[in-house]
Each structure stands twice: as C-alpha cells, then as structure tokens.
Short mmCIF file of C-alpha atoms in Angstrom, two decimals:
data_model
loop_
_atom_site.label_atom_id
_atom_site.label_comp_id
_atom_site.label_asym_id
_atom_site.label_seq_id
_atom_site.Cartn_x
_atom_site.Cartn_y
_atom_site.Cartn_z
CA GLN A 1 0.00 0.00 0.00
CA VAL A 2 1.59 3.25 -1.11
CA GLN A 3 -0.98 5.59 0.37
CA PRO A 4 -0.23 6.90 3.85
CA VAL A 5 -2.58 6.09 6.72
CA GLU A 6 -3.72 8.79 9.14
CA SER A 7 -5.02 8.39 12.67
CA GLY A 8 -5.50 10.37 15.86
CA GLY A 9 -8.44 12.57 15.01
CA GLY A 10 -11.33 13.14 17.39
CA SER A 11 -13.56 15.67 19.08
CA VAL A 12 -12.16 18.17 21.55
CA GLN A 13 -13.15 21.45 23.12
CA ALA A 14 -11.50 24.69 22.16
CA GLY A 15 -8.12 25.02 23.81
CA GLY A 16 -7.54 21.28 23.76
CA SER A 17 -4.88 19.23 21.98
CA LEU A 18 -4.68 16.30 19.59
CA ARG A 19 -1.82 14.47 17.96
CA LEU A 20 -2.27 13.09 14.47
CA SER A 21 -0.13 10.33 13.02
CA CYS A 22 0.67 9.58 9.39
CA VAL A 23 2.23 6.19 8.70
CA HIS A 24 3.85 5.35 5.38
CA SER A 25 4.43 1.78 4.26
CA VAL A 26 7.27 2.89 1.99
CA ASP A 27 10.58 4.59 2.71
CA THR A 28 9.97 8.31 3.03
CA TYR A 29 13.55 9.52 2.69
CA ASN A 30 13.88 12.68 0.59
CA ARG A 31 10.18 13.44 0.75
CA CYS A 32 8.10 16.39 1.73
CA VAL A 33 5.33 15.00 3.93
CA ALA A 34 2.55 17.45 4.57
CA TRP A 35 -0.71 17.73 6.44
CA PHE A 36 -3.68 19.32 4.78
CA ARG A 37 -7.17 19.98 6.05
CA GLN A 38 -10.53 20.51 4.45
CA ALA A 39 -13.64 21.91 6.05
CA PRO A 40 -17.08 21.26 4.51
CA GLY A 41 -17.56 23.48 1.48
CA GLU A 42 -13.99 24.73 1.61
CA GLU A 43 -10.89 24.02 -0.42
CA ARG A 44 -8.20 21.77 0.91
CA GLU A 45 -5.41 23.82 2.50
CA GLY A 46 -1.88 23.08 3.59
CA VAL A 47 -1.33 23.09 7.34
CA ALA A 48 2.28 21.97 7.83
CA GLY A 49 5.01 20.16 5.96
CA ILE A 50 8.29 18.50 6.86
CA TYR A 51 11.25 17.55 4.71
CA THR A 52 12.21 14.09 5.89
CA ALA A 53 15.89 14.36 4.96
CA ASN A 54 16.69 17.16 7.40
CA GLY A 55 13.53 17.91 9.38
CA GLY A 56 13.02 21.32 7.83
CA ASP A 57 9.41 22.38 8.37
CA ARG A 58 6.80 24.76 6.99
CA TYR A 59 3.56 26.03 8.52
CA ALA A 60 0.50 27.88 7.44
CA ASP A 61 0.25 31.26 9.17
CA SER A 62 -2.99 30.20 10.84
CA VAL A 63 -1.29 27.43 12.83
CA LYS A 64 2.16 28.87 13.57
CA GLY A 65 2.94 28.69 17.26
CA ARG A 66 0.17 26.17 17.90
CA PHE A 67 0.95 23.15 15.70
CA ILE A 68 4.19 21.20 15.50
CA ILE A 69 5.09 18.73 12.78
CA SER A 70 7.68 16.07 13.55
CA GLN A 71 8.82 12.67 12.36
CA ASP A 72 10.03 9.30 13.53
CA LYS A 73 12.24 8.08 10.71
CA ALA A 74 12.53 4.55 12.06
CA LYS A 75 8.74 4.21 11.93
CA ASN A 76 8.23 6.15 8.66
CA THR A 77 5.75 8.20 10.64
CA VAL A 78 5.02 11.92 10.64
CA TYR A 79 3.12 13.53 13.48
CA LEU A 80 1.12 16.70 13.82
CA GLN A 81 0.83 17.94 17.39
CA MET A 82 -2.07 20.36 17.54
CA ASN A 83 -2.34 22.61 20.60
CA SER A 84 -4.66 25.47 21.54
CA LEU A 85 -7.22 24.14 19.09
CA ARG A 86 -9.91 26.48 17.80
CA PRO A 87 -13.30 25.78 16.23
CA GLU A 88 -11.89 26.97 12.89
CA ASP A 89 -9.39 24.08 13.00
CA THR A 90 -12.29 21.70 12.44
CA GLY A 91 -12.04 19.60 9.29
CA MET A 92 -10.82 16.41 7.70
CA TYR A 93 -7.05 16.19 8.00
CA TYR A 94 -5.08 14.46 5.27
CA CYS A 95 -1.48 13.40 4.95
CA ALA A 96 0.31 13.48 1.62
CA ARG A 97 3.82 13.22 0.29
CA LEU A 98 5.90 14.28 -2.66
CA THR A 99 9.48 13.70 -3.71
CA GLY A 100 11.97 16.34 -2.68
CA ALA A 101 12.04 19.21 -0.23
CA CYS A 102 9.10 21.28 0.95
CA GLY A 103 9.73 24.22 -1.32
CA TYR A 104 7.56 27.21 -2.05
CA HIS A 105 5.01 24.81 -3.54
CA TRP A 106 4.63 22.74 -0.39
CA SER A 107 1.00 23.73 0.19
CA ASN A 108 -0.11 23.22 -3.41
CA VAL A 109 -2.52 20.29 -3.47
CA ARG A 110 -1.71 19.48 -7.10
CA GLU A 111 1.92 18.76 -6.27
CA TYR A 112 1.03 15.66 -4.22
CA LYS A 113 0.40 12.25 -5.70
CA TYR A 114 -0.10 10.04 -2.64
CA TRP A 115 -2.87 10.86 -0.20
CA GLY A 116 -4.35 9.15 2.82
CA GLN A 117 -8.05 8.72 3.57
CA GLY A 118 -8.07 11.40 6.23
CA THR A 119 -8.93 11.66 9.90
CA GLN A 120 -11.66 13.92 11.24
CA VAL A 121 -10.91 16.68 13.75
CA THR A 122 -13.81 18.49 15.41
CA VAL A 123 -13.26 21.38 17.79
CA SER A 124 -16.23 22.69 19.73
CA SER A 125 -16.50 26.10 21.35
#
C-alpha cells in the first residue's frame, strides 16, 4: 500500500490538543510529507510540511505557534501535534507526500500524488 494512513483525530473542546499520526508503508527519505485539512464546502489547504531528509518544516500562518510537525524516521511516521485548538481548526485532515524538499510549492494540493483517507478533527466552542 503506497498511500499513507492517518489516525489520531477526534472531538475536543476549544483550547484542547490532539496528535495526528501519518504512517507510510514505503521509505519516506527525501520526501516532503505534509498535512492538509478541508472543512465542509472549503478548499483543501496546507497546514504543515516536513522535509524528511533534514527535518526542515513549513507552517500555514494560521497554525504557527500552535501546531508542531515532527517525524520518527525509524517508523516512517510523521506527526502533527495540535495545541490550543480552535473551532476553525475543524475539518478532515489528510497526509500526503511528494518527492523532494518542501519548497515554495509545499502547500499546493496538485503537487502531491499520494494521499491518505483522512482523519476527522472536530473542535467545539
């Protein structure tokens, strides 16, 4: 299976935390692995990305200072630690990967070929 598998979503109150996991069944060296989210009726948007070769990361302005993306290379797993959650963080969260670093295009949905099925995050006020 080449598609990543996400887990860790759930329902929390505003101010709470969740940690999402994205597991790849293939070697993810030299990949940009990114988290995206999509709210009902909205376009899919990039949340955070990490370059697996050196851990370099990127964040959307809306989550800077609240979310942290990290990786466990031995497990081919990328995490998204989400703190101080807000109702506007609600949505389906997807993991995706592309070959190479997370350049200026890291949040462009069209750049990614392999996508997971998503995990739902719901934040109530």
